[in-house]
PDB file of C-alpha atoms in Angstrom:
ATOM      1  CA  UNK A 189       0.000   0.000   0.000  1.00 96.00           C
ATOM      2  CA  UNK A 190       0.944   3.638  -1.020  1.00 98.00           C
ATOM      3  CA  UNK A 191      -0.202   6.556   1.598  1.00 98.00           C
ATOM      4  CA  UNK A 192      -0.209   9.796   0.792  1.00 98.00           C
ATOM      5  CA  UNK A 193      -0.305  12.663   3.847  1.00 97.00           C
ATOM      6  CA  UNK A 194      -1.182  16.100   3.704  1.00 96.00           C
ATOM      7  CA  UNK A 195      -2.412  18.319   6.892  1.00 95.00           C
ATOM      8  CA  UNK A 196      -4.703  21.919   6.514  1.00 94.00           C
ATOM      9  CA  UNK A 197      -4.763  24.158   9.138  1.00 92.00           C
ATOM     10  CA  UNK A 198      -7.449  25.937  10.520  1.00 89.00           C
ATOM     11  CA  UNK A 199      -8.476  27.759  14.433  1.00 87.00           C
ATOM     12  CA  UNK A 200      -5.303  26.249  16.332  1.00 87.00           C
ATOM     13  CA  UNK A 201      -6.672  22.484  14.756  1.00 92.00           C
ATOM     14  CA  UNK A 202      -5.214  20.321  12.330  1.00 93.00           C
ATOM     15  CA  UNK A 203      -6.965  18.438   9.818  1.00 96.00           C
ATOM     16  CA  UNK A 204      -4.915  15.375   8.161  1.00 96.00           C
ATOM     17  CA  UNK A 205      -6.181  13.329   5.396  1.00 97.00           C
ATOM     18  CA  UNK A 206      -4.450  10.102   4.165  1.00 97.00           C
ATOM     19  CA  UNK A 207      -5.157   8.127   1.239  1.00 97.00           C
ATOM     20  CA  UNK A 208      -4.292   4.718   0.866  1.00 96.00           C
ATOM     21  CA  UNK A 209      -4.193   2.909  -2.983  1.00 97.00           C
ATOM     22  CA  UNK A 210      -2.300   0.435  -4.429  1.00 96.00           C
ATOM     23  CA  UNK A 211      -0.803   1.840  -7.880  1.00 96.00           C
ATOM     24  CA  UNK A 212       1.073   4.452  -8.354  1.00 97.00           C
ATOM     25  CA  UNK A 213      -1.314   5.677 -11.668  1.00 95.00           C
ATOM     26  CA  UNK A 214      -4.416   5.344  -9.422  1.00 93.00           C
ATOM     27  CA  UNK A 215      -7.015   7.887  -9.860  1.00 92.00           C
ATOM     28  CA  UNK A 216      -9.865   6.860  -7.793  1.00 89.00           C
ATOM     29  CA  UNK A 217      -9.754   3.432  -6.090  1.00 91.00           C
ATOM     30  CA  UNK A 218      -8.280   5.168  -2.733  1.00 95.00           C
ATOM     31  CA  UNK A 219      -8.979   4.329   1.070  1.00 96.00           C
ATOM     32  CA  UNK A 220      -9.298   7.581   2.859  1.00 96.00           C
ATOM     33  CA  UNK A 221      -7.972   8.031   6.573  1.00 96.00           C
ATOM     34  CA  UNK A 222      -8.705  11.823   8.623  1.00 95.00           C
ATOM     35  CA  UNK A 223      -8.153  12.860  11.703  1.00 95.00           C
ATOM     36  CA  UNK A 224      -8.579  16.319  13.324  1.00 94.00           C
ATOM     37  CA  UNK A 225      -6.744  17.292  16.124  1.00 92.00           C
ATOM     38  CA  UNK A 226      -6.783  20.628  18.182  1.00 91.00           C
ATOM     39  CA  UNK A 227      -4.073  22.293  20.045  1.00 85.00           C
ATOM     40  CA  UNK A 228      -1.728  22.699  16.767  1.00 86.00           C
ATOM     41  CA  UNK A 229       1.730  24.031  17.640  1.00 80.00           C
ATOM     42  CA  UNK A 230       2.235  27.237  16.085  1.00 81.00           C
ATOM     43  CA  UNK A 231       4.561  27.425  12.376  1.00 79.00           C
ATOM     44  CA  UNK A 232       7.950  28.225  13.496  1.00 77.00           C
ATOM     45  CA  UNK A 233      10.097  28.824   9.562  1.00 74.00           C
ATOM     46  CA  UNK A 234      12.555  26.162   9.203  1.00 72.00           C
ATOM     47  CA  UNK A 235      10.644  24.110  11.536  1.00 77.00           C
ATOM     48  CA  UNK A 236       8.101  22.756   9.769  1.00 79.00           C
ATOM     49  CA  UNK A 237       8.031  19.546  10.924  1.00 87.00           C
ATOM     50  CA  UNK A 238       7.373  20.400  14.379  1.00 86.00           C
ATOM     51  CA  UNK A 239       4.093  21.079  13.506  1.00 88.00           C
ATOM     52  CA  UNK A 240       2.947  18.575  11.244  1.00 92.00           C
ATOM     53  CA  UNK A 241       4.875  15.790  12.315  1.00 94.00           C
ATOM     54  CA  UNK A 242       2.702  15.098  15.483  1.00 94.00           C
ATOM     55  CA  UNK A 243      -0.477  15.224  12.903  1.00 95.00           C
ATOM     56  CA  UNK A 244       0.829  12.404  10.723  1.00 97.00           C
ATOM     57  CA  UNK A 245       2.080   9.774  13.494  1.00 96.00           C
ATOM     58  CA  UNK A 246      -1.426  10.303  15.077  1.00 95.00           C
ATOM     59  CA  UNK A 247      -3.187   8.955  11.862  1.00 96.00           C
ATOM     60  CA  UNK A 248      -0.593   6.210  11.152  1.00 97.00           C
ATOM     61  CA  UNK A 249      -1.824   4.691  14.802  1.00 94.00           C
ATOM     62  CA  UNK A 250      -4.632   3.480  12.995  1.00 92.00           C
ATOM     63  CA  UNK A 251      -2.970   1.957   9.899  1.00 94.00           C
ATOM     64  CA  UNK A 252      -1.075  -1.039   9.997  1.00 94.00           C
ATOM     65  CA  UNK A 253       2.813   0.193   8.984  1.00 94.00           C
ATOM     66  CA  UNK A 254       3.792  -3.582   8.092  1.00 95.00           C
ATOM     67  CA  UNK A 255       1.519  -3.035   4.171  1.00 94.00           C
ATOM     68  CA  UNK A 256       3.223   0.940   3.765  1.00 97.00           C
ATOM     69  CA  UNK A 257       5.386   0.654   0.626  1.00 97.00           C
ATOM     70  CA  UNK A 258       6.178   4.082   0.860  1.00 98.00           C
ATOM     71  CA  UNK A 259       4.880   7.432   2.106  1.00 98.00           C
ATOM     72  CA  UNK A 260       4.177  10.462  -0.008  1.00 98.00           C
ATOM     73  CA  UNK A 261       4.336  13.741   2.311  1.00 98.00           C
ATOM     74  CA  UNK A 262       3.917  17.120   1.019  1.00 94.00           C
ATOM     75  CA  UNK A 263       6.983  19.054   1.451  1.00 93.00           C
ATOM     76  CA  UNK A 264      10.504  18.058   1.709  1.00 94.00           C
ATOM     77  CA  UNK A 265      12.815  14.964   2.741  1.00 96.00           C
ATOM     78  CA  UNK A 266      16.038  17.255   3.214  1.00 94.00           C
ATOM     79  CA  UNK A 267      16.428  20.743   4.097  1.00 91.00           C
ATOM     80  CA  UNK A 268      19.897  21.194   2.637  1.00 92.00           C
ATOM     81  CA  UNK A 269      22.480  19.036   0.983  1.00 92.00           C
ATOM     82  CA  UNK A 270      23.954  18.400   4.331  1.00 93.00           C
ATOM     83  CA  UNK A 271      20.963  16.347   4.814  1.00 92.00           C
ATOM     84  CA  UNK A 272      19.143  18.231   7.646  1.00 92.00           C
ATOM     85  CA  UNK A 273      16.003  16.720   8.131  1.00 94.00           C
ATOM     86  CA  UNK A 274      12.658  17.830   6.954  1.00 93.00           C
ATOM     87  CA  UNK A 275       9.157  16.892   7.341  1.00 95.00           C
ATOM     88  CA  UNK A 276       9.956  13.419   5.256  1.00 96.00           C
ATOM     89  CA  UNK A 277      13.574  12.864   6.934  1.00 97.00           C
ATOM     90  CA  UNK A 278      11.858  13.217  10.421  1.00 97.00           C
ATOM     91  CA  UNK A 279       8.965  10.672  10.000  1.00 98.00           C
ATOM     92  CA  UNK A 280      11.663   8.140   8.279  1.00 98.00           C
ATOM     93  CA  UNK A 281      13.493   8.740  11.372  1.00 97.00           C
ATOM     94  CA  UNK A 282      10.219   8.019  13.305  1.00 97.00           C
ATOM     95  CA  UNK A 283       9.292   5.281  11.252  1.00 97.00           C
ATOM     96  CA  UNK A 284      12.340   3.398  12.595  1.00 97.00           C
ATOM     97  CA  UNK A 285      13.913   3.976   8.813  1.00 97.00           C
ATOM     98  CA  UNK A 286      11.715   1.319   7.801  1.00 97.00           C
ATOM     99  CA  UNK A 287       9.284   2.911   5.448  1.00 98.00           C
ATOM    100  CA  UNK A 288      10.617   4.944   2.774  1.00 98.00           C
ATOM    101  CA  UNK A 289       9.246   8.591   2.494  1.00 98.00           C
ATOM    102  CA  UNK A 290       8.979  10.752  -0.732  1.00 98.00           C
ATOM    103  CA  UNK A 291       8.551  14.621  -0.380  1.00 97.00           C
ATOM    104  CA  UNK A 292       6.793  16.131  -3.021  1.00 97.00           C
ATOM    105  CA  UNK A 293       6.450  19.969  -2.697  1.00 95.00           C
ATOM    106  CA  UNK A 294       4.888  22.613  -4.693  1.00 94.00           C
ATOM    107  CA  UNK A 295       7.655  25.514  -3.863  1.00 92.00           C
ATOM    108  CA  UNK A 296      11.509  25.355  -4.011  1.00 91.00           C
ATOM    109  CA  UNK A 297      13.467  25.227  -1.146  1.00 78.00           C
ATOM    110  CA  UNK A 298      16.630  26.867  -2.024  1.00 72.00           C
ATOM    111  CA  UNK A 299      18.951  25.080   0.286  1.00 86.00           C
ATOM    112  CA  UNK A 300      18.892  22.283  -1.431  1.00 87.00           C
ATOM    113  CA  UNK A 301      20.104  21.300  -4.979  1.00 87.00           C
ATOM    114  CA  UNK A 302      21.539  18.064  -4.710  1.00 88.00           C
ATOM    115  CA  UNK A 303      18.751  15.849  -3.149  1.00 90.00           C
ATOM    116  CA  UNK A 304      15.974  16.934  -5.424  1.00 95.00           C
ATOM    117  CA  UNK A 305      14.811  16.663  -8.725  1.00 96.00           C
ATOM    118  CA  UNK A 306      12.368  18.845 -10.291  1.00 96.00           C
ATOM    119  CA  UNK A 307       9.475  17.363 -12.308  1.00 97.00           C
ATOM    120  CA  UNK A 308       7.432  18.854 -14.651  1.00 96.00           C
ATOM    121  CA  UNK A 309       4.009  17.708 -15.686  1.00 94.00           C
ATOM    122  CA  UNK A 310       1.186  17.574 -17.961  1.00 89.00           C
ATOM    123  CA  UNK A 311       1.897  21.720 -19.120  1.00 91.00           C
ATOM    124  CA  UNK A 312       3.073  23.262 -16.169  1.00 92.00           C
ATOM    125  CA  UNK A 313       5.881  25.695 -16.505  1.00 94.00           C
ATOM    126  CA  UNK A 314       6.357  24.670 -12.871  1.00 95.00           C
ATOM    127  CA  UNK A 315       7.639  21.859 -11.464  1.00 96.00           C
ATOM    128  CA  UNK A 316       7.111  19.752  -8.092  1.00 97.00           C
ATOM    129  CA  UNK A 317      10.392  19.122  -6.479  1.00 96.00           C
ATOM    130  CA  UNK A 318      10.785  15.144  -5.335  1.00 97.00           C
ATOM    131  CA  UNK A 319      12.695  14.533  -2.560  1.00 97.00           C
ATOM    132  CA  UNK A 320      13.003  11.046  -1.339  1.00 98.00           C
ATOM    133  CA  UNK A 321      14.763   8.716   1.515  1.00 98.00           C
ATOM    134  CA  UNK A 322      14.659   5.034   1.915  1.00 98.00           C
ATOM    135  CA  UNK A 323      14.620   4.678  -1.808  1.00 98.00           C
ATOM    136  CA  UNK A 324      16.705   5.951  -4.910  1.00 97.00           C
ATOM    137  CA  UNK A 325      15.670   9.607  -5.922  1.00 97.00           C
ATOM    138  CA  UNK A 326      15.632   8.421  -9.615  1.00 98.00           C
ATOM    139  CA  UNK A 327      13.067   5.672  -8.401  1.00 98.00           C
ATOM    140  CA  UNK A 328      10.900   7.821  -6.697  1.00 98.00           C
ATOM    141  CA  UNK A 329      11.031  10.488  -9.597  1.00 98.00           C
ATOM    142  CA  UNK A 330       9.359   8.264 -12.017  1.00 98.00           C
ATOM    143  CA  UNK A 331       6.732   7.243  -8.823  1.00 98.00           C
ATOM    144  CA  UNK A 332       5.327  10.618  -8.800  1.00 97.00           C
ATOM    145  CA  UNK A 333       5.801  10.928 -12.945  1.00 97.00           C
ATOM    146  CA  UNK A 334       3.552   7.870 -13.222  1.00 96.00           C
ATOM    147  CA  UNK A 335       0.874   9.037 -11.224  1.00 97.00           C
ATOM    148  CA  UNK A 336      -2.613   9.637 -12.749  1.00 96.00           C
ATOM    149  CA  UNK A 337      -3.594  13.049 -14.346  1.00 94.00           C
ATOM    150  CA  UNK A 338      -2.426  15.346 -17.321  1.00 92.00           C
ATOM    151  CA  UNK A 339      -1.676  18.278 -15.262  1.00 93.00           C
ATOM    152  CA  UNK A 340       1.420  19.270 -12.558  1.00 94.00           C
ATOM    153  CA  UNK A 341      -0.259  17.766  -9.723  1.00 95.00           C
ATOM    154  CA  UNK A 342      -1.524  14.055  -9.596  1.00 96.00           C
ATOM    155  CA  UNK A 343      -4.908  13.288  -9.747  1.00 95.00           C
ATOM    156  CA  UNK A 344      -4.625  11.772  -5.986  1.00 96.00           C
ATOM    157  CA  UNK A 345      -2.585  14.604  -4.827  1.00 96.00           C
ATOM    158  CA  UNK A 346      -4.875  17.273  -5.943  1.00 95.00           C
ATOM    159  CA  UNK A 347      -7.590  15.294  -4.180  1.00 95.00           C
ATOM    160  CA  UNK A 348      -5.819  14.794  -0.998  1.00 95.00           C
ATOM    161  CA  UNK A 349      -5.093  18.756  -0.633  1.00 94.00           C
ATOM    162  CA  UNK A 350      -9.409  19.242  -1.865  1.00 94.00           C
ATOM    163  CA  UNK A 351     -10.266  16.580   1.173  1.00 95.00           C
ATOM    164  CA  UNK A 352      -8.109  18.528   3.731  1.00 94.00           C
ATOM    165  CA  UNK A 353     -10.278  21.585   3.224  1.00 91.00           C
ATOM    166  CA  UNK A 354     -13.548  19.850   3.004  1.00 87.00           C
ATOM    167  CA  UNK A 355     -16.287  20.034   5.274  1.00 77.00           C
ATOM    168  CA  UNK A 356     -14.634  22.549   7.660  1.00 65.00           C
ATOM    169  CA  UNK A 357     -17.261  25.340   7.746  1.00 53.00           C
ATOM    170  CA  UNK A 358     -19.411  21.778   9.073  1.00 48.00           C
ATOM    171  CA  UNK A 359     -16.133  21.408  11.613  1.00 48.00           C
ATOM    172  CA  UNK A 360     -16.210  25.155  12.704  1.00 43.00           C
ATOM    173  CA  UNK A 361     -20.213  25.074  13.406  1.00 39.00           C
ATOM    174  CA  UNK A 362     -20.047  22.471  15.837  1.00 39.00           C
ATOM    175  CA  UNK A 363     -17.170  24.205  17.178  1.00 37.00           C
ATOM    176  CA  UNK A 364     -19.606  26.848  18.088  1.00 31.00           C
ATOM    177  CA  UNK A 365     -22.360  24.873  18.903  1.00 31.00           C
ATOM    178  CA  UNK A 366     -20.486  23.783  21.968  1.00 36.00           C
TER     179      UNK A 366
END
């Protein structure tokens, strides 16, 4: 199994969707896992992780980690070619360094320029930037390249960002129901 993360924030909560699917050109066969937690800790720049991090282990305690293939976050793997840890390098470390995490981010992180490889789709003029660890860069380049859908982002990406931001006018309503 493939699982894809992404977290949207909203009124100090966090709202993480995973999907789950089996091939890496899937467009709709997909499990979907969410969680919504409160208490976020605030963005801190260059810290990213800190705050989404927390969000991600709390939805994989209800997956079973001995299926994962690999996990797709959005953002990055490495910070810098030193290596430093980001979001991706963090949960592999987590993870025991037994699942292998790909990053795939929207923006460039200037820092790095060794341990990514930009990828252009469909038309786009702008790329997503792969960043991988537990498996060959190259390999997880052509992952994200085979995915479903003629335009920059993957079919299953762009829904995974549309189901983080669904439903939350329901989520802030009984907020205030309370």
């Amino acid at each position: 199994m493939i699982l894809a993360f992404d977290t949207y924030y909203f009124d100090q909560k966090a709202k993480t969707i995973c999907l789950d699917f089996a091939n890496w050109n899937e467009d709709r066969d997909f499990k979907i896992h969410s969680e919504t937690i409160d208490n976020v800790s605030e963005y801190i720049p260059g810290e990213f992780y800190k705050r989404e991090l927390p969000c991600i282990l709390s939805l994989l305690n209800q997956i079973d980690l001995s299926k994962i293939e690999v996990i797709v976050v959005d953002g990055f793997v490495y910070l810098n070619d030193e290596q430093k840890y980001g979001l991706g390098g963090h949960l592999y470390e987590k993870l025991n360094k037994q699942i292998p995490i790909i990053g795939v981010a929207k923006t460039n992180f200037a820092s790095i320029e060794k341990n990514k490889k930009a990828l252009f789709r469909g038309d786009s003029k702008k790329p997503l930037y792969i960043t991988s660890i537990g498996i060959d860069l190259d390999e997880a380049y052509k992952k994200v390249e085979s995915m479903h859908g003629e335009f920059r982002m993957p079919t299953l990406l762009k829904e995974l960002d549309r189901l983080t931001k669904e439903n939350l006018e329901t989520e802030k309503e009984e907020k205030t129901h309370i």
